């Protein structure tokens, strides 16, 4: 991709982020032009260009593309797009223009609700419930337009980034809403999107929410690698398994780590495996906490959320205990150290 810039932009201050994150992208500066070269992991992907406090988001494909950028009114502006699509453009992007116009009433309702509230809507239950309903209305209103263009990558991108991402954590308890999203992904978008890594990850996440691993049922079985590359089996029969789902940004998760250190010293490895399932965005955040807190039990970085999705993890920390026959006998969101220790004492001592 060639990016033309004029004298309103310092090329060295531009930064680029390619969404798929799987292939290297190389940047070359030539005169007033920046060239991006490399291979994409999918048929199209998102390129975010940042300059100072401004950003522009483009969809690019494997075709040679170009764009002209200039900086004005504290914003990145563009012209002369070729083989690329600006994702939030009501003039050149007909898909976004149609979505924007179709759900304009819901957008107005949502924006008006937030005026002057800052984060109050998250601290007040009644306001938070209103926020959830307005957000659900806004997201659902996009689906009929996306359904009109099921084979367009933009429809898949918008569904992932403007429907799933902003709403799922907030509306995770709304089963009917989650089922609508799952059915839309499976039935209304082109099947090739479901086969992508992103499509499979979202499908697994929605399926895990709708059909989570539950008490007194068999636990999902996974053959995975720990953070050091060692092969391990989650839910081997013959001994108990404790899964602790956590993340470095989760305060309560960090608070309960000494408890798991104590458990590891109490119960021998031939009776109990303790496995931390980390849900950070990148492994470096996970590895730093593991080192700082001396978390020397088994740790798995849940890349793609395959494990947490299958267990239907909705909050952190969550602890799951699987018995020696592969049955889930304990599942708890939040910290509950006394009951967990009592359970393990009764089963293993």
Short mmCIF file of C-alpha atoms in Angstrom, two decimals:
data_model
loop_
_atom_site.label_atom_id
_atom_site.label_comp_id
_atom_site.label_asym_id
_atom_site.label_seq_id
_atom_site.Cartn_x
_atom_site.Cartn_y
_atom_site.Cartn_z
CA UNK A 1 0.00 0.00 0.00
CA UNK A 2 1.26 3.49 -0.86
CA UNK A 3 0.41 6.35 1.48
CA UNK A 4 0.97 9.85 0.13
CA UNK A 5 1.47 12.61 2.73
CA UNK A 6 1.87 16.36 2.37
CA UNK A 7 3.79 18.84 4.51
CA UNK A 8 1.10 18.87 7.22
CA UNK A 9 2.33 15.44 8.36
CA UNK A 10 5.69 14.30 9.68
CA UNK A 11 6.14 10.81 8.29
CA UNK A 12 8.26 9.62 11.20
CA UNK A 13 5.36 10.35 13.58
CA UNK A 14 2.90 8.08 11.74
CA UNK A 15 2.20 4.67 13.26
CA UNK A 16 0.48 1.68 11.69
CA UNK A 17 -1.36 -1.31 13.12
CA UNK A 18 -2.53 -4.26 11.03
CA UNK A 19 -5.44 -6.05 12.69
CA UNK A 20 -4.72 -9.68 11.82
CA UNK A 21 -1.36 -9.51 13.62
CA UNK A 22 -0.15 -12.71 11.95
CA UNK A 23 2.07 -11.44 9.14
CA UNK A 24 4.89 -8.91 9.21
CA UNK A 25 4.25 -5.56 7.58
CA UNK A 26 7.25 -3.50 6.46
CA UNK A 27 7.24 0.30 6.17
CA UNK A 28 9.42 2.22 3.75
CA UNK A 29 9.61 6.00 3.39
CA UNK A 30 10.34 7.37 -0.06
CA UNK A 31 10.12 11.14 -0.50
CA UNK A 32 6.53 12.08 0.43
CA UNK A 33 5.33 8.49 0.35
CA UNK A 34 5.11 5.66 2.86
CA UNK A 35 4.98 2.14 1.44
CA UNK A 36 3.60 -0.84 3.34
CA UNK A 37 4.58 -4.28 2.10
CA UNK A 38 3.86 -7.78 3.36
CA UNK A 39 1.25 -10.54 3.24
CA UNK A 40 -2.18 -10.56 4.84
CA UNK A 41 -3.43 -13.56 6.77
CA UNK A 42 -7.01 -13.04 5.59
CA UNK A 43 -8.67 -11.85 2.39
CA UNK A 44 -9.01 -8.40 3.92
CA UNK A 45 -7.99 -6.81 7.16
CA UNK A 46 -7.99 -3.57 9.09
CA UNK A 47 -5.20 -1.02 8.87
CA UNK A 48 -5.22 1.68 11.55
CA UNK A 49 -3.09 4.75 10.88
CA UNK A 50 -2.38 7.02 13.86
CA UNK A 51 -0.93 10.52 13.94
CA UNK A 52 -0.76 12.58 17.13
CA UNK A 53 -4.22 12.12 18.73
CA UNK A 54 -5.97 11.25 15.44
CA UNK A 55 -6.56 7.94 13.73
CA UNK A 56 -8.09 6.61 10.56
CA UNK A 57 -9.21 3.01 9.99
CA UNK A 58 -9.11 1.37 6.56
CA UNK A 59 -10.00 -2.02 5.14
CA UNK A 60 -7.30 -3.28 2.80
CA UNK A 61 -6.95 -6.42 0.69
CA UNK A 62 -4.12 -8.10 -1.17
CA UNK A 63 -4.58 -5.70 -4.09
CA UNK A 64 -2.17 -2.73 -4.40
CA UNK A 65 -3.82 0.18 -2.59
CA UNK A 66 -3.14 3.86 -2.10
CA UNK A 67 -4.39 6.84 -0.12
CA UNK A 68 -3.43 10.50 0.33
CA UNK A 69 -3.32 11.83 3.89
CA UNK A 70 -3.23 15.34 5.32
CA UNK A 71 -3.65 16.73 8.84
CA UNK A 72 -6.26 19.43 9.43
CA UNK A 73 -8.38 20.55 12.37
CA UNK A 74 -6.68 18.03 14.70
CA UNK A 75 -7.78 15.16 12.49
CA UNK A 76 -6.36 12.86 9.84
CA UNK A 77 -8.06 13.54 6.53
CA UNK A 78 -7.72 11.60 3.32
CA UNK A 79 -8.39 11.65 -0.40
CA UNK A 80 -7.73 9.59 -3.54
CA UNK A 81 -8.53 6.18 -2.10
CA UNK A 82 -7.70 3.24 -4.36
CA UNK A 83 -8.49 -0.41 -3.51
CA UNK A 84 -9.16 0.49 0.10
CA UNK A 85 -12.24 1.37 2.13
CA UNK A 86 -12.53 3.86 4.97
CA UNK A 87 -14.71 2.05 7.48
CA UNK A 88 -16.63 5.07 8.84
CA UNK A 89 -17.34 7.14 5.74
CA UNK A 90 -20.92 8.02 4.83
CA UNK A 91 -19.85 9.49 1.47
CA UNK A 92 -17.62 6.86 -0.14
CA UNK A 93 -18.55 3.78 1.89
CA UNK A 94 -22.06 2.83 0.79
CA UNK A 95 -22.34 0.01 3.34
CA UNK A 96 -21.61 2.25 6.31
CA UNK A 97 -23.80 5.01 4.85
CA UNK A 98 -26.76 2.64 4.72
CA UNK A 99 -26.13 1.32 8.24
CA UNK A 100 -25.68 4.83 9.61
CA UNK A 101 -28.92 6.13 8.11
CA UNK A 102 -30.95 3.06 9.03
CA UNK A 103 -30.05 3.17 12.71
CA UNK A 104 -29.81 6.93 13.14
CA UNK A 105 -32.76 7.11 15.59
CA UNK A 106 -31.15 4.45 17.82
CA UNK A 107 -27.80 6.23 17.59
CA UNK A 108 -29.38 9.53 18.66
CA UNK A 109 -31.09 7.82 21.60
CA UNK A 110 -27.83 6.22 22.69
CA UNK A 111 -25.73 9.39 22.42
CA UNK A 112 -28.37 11.56 24.11
CA UNK A 113 -28.53 9.10 27.00
CA UNK A 114 -24.79 9.53 27.67
CA UNK A 115 -24.77 13.34 27.59
CA UNK A 116 -23.45 14.63 30.90
CA UNK A 117 -23.27 11.22 32.54
CA UNK A 118 -19.58 10.34 32.19
CA UNK A 119 -19.35 6.90 33.86
CA UNK A 120 -22.40 7.33 36.10
CA UNK A 121 -24.39 4.91 33.93
CA UNK A 122 -22.03 2.11 34.94
CA UNK A 123 -22.36 2.83 38.67
CA UNK A 124 -26.13 3.18 38.82
CA UNK A 125 -28.11 -0.04 38.25
CA UNK A 126 -31.19 1.59 36.74
CA UNK A 127 -29.09 3.75 34.39
CA UNK A 128 -26.95 0.76 33.47
CA UNK A 129 -30.05 -1.23 32.52
CA UNK A 130 -31.21 1.62 30.28
CA UNK A 131 -27.75 1.74 28.73
CA UNK A 132 -27.86 -1.99 28.00
CA UNK A 133 -31.24 -1.74 26.30
CA UNK A 134 -30.16 1.22 24.14
CA UNK A 135 -26.93 -0.52 23.17
CA UNK A 136 -28.81 -3.69 22.28
CA UNK A 137 -31.23 -1.71 20.10
CA UNK A 138 -28.33 -0.01 18.32
CA UNK A 139 -26.46 -3.24 17.63
CA UNK A 140 -29.47 -5.25 16.50
CA UNK A 141 -30.51 -2.45 14.12
CA UNK A 142 -27.33 -3.05 12.07
CA UNK A 143 -28.08 -6.70 11.34
CA UNK A 144 -30.72 -6.26 8.58
CA UNK A 145 -28.32 -4.09 6.57
CA UNK A 146 -25.40 -6.47 7.06
CA UNK A 147 -27.65 -9.32 5.96
CA UNK A 148 -28.17 -7.55 2.62
CA UNK A 149 -24.43 -7.89 1.92
CA UNK A 150 -23.56 -11.32 3.37
CA UNK A 151 -20.56 -11.92 1.12
CA UNK A 152 -18.86 -8.57 1.77
CA UNK A 153 -15.95 -8.57 4.16
CA UNK A 154 -17.15 -5.23 5.49
CA UNK A 155 -20.30 -6.93 6.84
CA UNK A 156 -18.19 -9.45 8.71
CA UNK A 157 -15.84 -6.73 9.98
CA UNK A 158 -18.70 -4.53 11.17
CA UNK A 159 -20.40 -7.47 12.89
CA UNK A 160 -17.19 -8.37 14.78
CA UNK A 161 -16.03 -4.86 15.66
CA UNK A 162 -19.20 -2.79 15.94
CA UNK A 163 -21.71 -5.36 17.20
CA UNK A 164 -19.88 -8.14 19.05
CA UNK A 165 -17.02 -6.13 20.56
CA UNK A 166 -18.94 -3.23 22.16
CA UNK A 167 -21.95 -5.20 23.33
CA UNK A 168 -21.12 -8.78 24.27
CA UNK A 169 -19.53 -8.23 27.69
CA UNK A 170 -22.33 -5.87 28.72
CA UNK A 171 -25.12 -8.09 27.38
CA UNK A 172 -23.56 -11.46 28.14
CA UNK A 173 -26.45 -12.45 30.42
CA UNK A 174 -29.07 -11.72 27.74
CA UNK A 175 -29.42 -15.20 26.29
CA UNK A 176 -31.87 -14.25 23.54
CA UNK A 177 -29.52 -11.50 22.33
CA UNK A 178 -26.50 -13.82 22.33
CA UNK A 179 -28.49 -16.47 20.44
CA UNK A 180 -29.50 -13.88 17.82
CA UNK A 181 -25.83 -13.02 17.24
CA UNK A 182 -24.84 -16.68 17.04
CA UNK A 183 -27.58 -17.49 14.52
CA UNK A 184 -26.67 -14.42 12.46
CA UNK A 185 -23.02 -15.47 12.23
CA UNK A 186 -23.88 -19.05 11.27
CA UNK A 187 -26.84 -18.46 8.97
CA UNK A 188 -26.81 -14.93 7.58
CA UNK A 189 -23.18 -14.22 6.72
CA UNK A 190 -21.18 -15.99 4.04
CA UNK A 191 -19.92 -19.36 5.35
CA UNK A 192 -16.31 -18.52 4.48
CA UNK A 193 -16.22 -15.95 7.27
CA UNK A 194 -17.25 -18.55 9.84
CA UNK A 195 -14.25 -20.64 8.75
CA UNK A 196 -11.74 -17.90 9.51
CA UNK A 197 -9.85 -17.85 12.79
CA UNK A 198 -11.80 -14.76 13.88
CA UNK A 199 -15.12 -16.33 12.88
CA UNK A 200 -14.36 -19.56 14.72
CA UNK A 201 -13.26 -17.67 17.83
CA UNK A 202 -16.49 -15.66 17.96
CA UNK A 203 -18.63 -18.72 17.24
CA UNK A 204 -16.91 -20.62 20.07
CA UNK A 205 -17.38 -17.65 22.40
CA UNK A 206 -21.09 -17.36 21.66
CA UNK A 207 -21.56 -21.12 21.87
CA UNK A 208 -19.78 -21.19 25.21
CA UNK A 209 -22.09 -18.50 26.58
CA UNK A 210 -25.18 -20.33 25.35
CA UNK A 211 -24.01 -23.80 26.43
CA UNK A 212 -21.38 -23.40 29.15
CA UNK A 213 -19.74 -26.30 30.88
CA UNK A 214 -21.93 -26.75 33.96
CA UNK A 215 -21.89 -28.52 37.30
CA UNK A 216 -22.19 -32.30 37.33
CA UNK A 217 -21.56 -32.52 33.58
CA UNK A 218 -18.40 -33.72 31.78
CA UNK A 219 -15.71 -31.09 31.43
CA UNK A 220 -14.36 -30.11 28.00
CA UNK A 221 -11.06 -31.83 27.24
CA UNK A 222 -8.11 -29.91 25.78
CA UNK A 223 -4.61 -30.88 24.75
CA UNK A 224 -2.67 -27.61 24.99
CA UNK A 225 0.78 -26.21 25.67
CA UNK A 226 1.69 -24.28 28.79
CA UNK A 227 3.47 -20.92 28.52
CA UNK A 228 6.82 -22.73 28.34
CA UNK A 229 5.77 -24.95 25.44
CA UNK A 230 5.18 -28.15 27.43
CA UNK A 231 2.28 -30.37 26.33
CA UNK A 232 -0.44 -30.80 28.95
CA UNK A 233 -3.88 -32.39 29.01
CA UNK A 234 -6.71 -30.42 30.62
CA UNK A 235 -9.09 -32.83 32.33
CA UNK A 236 -7.15 -36.08 32.42
CA UNK A 237 -8.99 -38.72 34.41
CA UNK A 238 -7.36 -40.26 37.44
CA UNK A 239 -6.81 -37.09 39.49
CA UNK A 240 -8.51 -33.81 40.24
CA UNK A 241 -8.06 -30.67 38.13
CA UNK A 242 -8.47 -27.08 39.33
CA UNK A 243 -8.78 -24.43 36.62
CA UNK A 244 -8.31 -20.82 37.65
CA UNK A 245 -9.30 -18.34 34.92
CA UNK A 246 -7.50 -15.03 35.49
CA UNK A 247 -5.90 -11.96 33.89
CA UNK A 248 -3.20 -9.49 34.95
CA UNK A 249 -5.67 -6.58 34.90
CA UNK A 250 -8.07 -8.35 37.27
CA UNK A 251 -7.42 -7.12 40.83
CA UNK A 252 -9.27 -9.95 42.65
CA UNK A 253 -7.38 -12.48 40.50
CA UNK A 254 -4.06 -11.21 41.81
CA UNK A 255 -5.32 -11.05 45.39
CA UNK A 256 -6.14 -14.78 45.44
CA UNK A 257 -2.79 -15.98 44.01
CA UNK A 258 -1.24 -16.71 47.44
CA UNK A 259 -4.19 -19.03 48.08
CA UNK A 260 -3.26 -21.14 45.05
CA UNK A 261 0.36 -21.17 46.15
CA UNK A 262 -0.80 -22.62 49.47
CA UNK A 263 -3.00 -25.20 47.71
CA UNK A 264 -0.09 -26.36 45.62
CA UNK A 265 1.93 -27.02 48.78
CA UNK A 266 -0.98 -28.84 50.44
CA UNK A 267 -2.02 -31.25 47.70
CA UNK A 268 0.53 -33.40 45.84
CA UNK A 269 0.69 -33.38 42.03
CA UNK A 270 -0.47 -37.00 41.82
CA UNK A 271 -3.80 -35.96 43.35
CA UNK A 272 -4.40 -32.43 42.01
CA UNK A 273 -3.30 -30.38 39.02
CA UNK A 274 -3.70 -26.63 39.42
CA UNK A 275 -3.81 -24.83 36.06
CA UNK A 276 -4.01 -21.08 35.61
CA UNK A 277 -5.80 -20.15 32.39
CA UNK A 278 -4.70 -16.64 31.51
CA UNK A 279 -6.99 -14.36 29.46
CA UNK A 280 -4.70 -11.38 28.80
CA UNK A 281 -4.44 -9.89 25.32
CA UNK A 282 -0.76 -10.72 25.03
CA UNK A 283 1.54 -13.18 26.72
CA UNK A 284 4.02 -10.56 27.93
CA UNK A 285 1.46 -9.15 30.41
CA UNK A 286 0.76 -12.66 31.63
CA UNK A 287 4.44 -13.63 31.93
CA UNK A 288 5.35 -10.55 33.98
CA UNK A 289 2.73 -11.25 36.65
CA UNK A 290 3.66 -14.94 36.76
CA UNK A 291 7.26 -14.00 37.42
CA UNK A 292 6.51 -11.19 39.88
CA UNK A 293 4.06 -13.30 41.92
CA UNK A 294 6.05 -16.54 41.70
CA UNK A 295 3.09 -18.40 40.21
CA UNK A 296 4.95 -21.67 39.70
CA UNK A 297 1.97 -23.93 39.04
CA UNK A 298 0.91 -24.79 35.47
CA UNK A 299 -0.01 -21.71 33.41
CA UNK A 300 -1.73 -21.66 30.01
CA UNK A 301 -2.10 -18.58 27.83
CA UNK A 302 -5.61 -18.94 26.38
CA UNK A 303 -4.90 -17.58 22.92
CA UNK A 304 -8.09 -17.31 20.87
CA UNK A 305 -10.13 -17.92 24.06
CA UNK A 306 -10.71 -21.57 23.11
CA UNK A 307 -10.66 -22.85 26.69
CA UNK A 308 -12.53 -19.97 28.34
CA UNK A 309 -15.14 -19.92 25.57
CA UNK A 310 -15.83 -23.63 25.99
CA UNK A 311 -16.29 -23.16 29.72
CA UNK A 312 -18.52 -20.12 29.13
CA UNK A 313 -16.41 -17.84 31.32
CA UNK A 314 -18.34 -14.61 31.93
CA UNK A 315 -16.34 -13.01 34.75
CA UNK A 316 -12.89 -13.11 36.34
CA UNK A 317 -11.71 -14.74 38.42
CA UNK A 318 -13.62 -17.97 37.84
CA UNK A 319 -12.56 -21.28 39.37
CA UNK A 320 -13.62 -24.72 38.15
CA UNK A 321 -12.85 -28.07 39.76
CA UNK A 322 -13.05 -31.32 37.76
CA UNK A 323 -13.01 -34.63 39.62
CA UNK A 324 -11.00 -37.73 38.77
CA UNK A 325 -13.79 -39.00 36.50
CA UNK A 326 -13.86 -35.83 34.39
CA UNK A 327 -17.01 -34.33 35.94
CA UNK A 328 -17.28 -30.67 36.95
CA UNK A 329 -18.00 -30.63 40.70
CA UNK A 330 -17.33 -26.96 41.50
CA UNK A 331 -17.70 -23.68 39.61
CA UNK A 332 -17.49 -20.22 41.16
CA UNK A 333 -17.15 -16.66 39.92
CA UNK A 334 -15.18 -14.40 42.25
CA UNK A 335 -13.18 -15.35 45.34
CA UNK A 336 -14.50 -18.19 47.54
CA UNK A 337 -11.37 -19.65 49.13
CA UNK A 338 -12.95 -21.17 52.24
CA UNK A 339 -15.54 -23.28 50.41
CA UNK A 340 -13.02 -24.33 47.77
CA UNK A 341 -10.49 -25.47 50.36
CA UNK A 342 -13.20 -27.34 52.28
CA UNK A 343 -14.20 -29.16 49.09
CA UNK A 344 -10.65 -30.17 48.25
CA UNK A 345 -9.97 -31.25 51.83
CA UNK A 346 -13.04 -33.50 51.79
CA UNK A 347 -12.06 -35.09 48.46
CA UNK A 348 -8.29 -35.34 48.64
CA UNK A 349 -7.20 -35.58 52.30
#
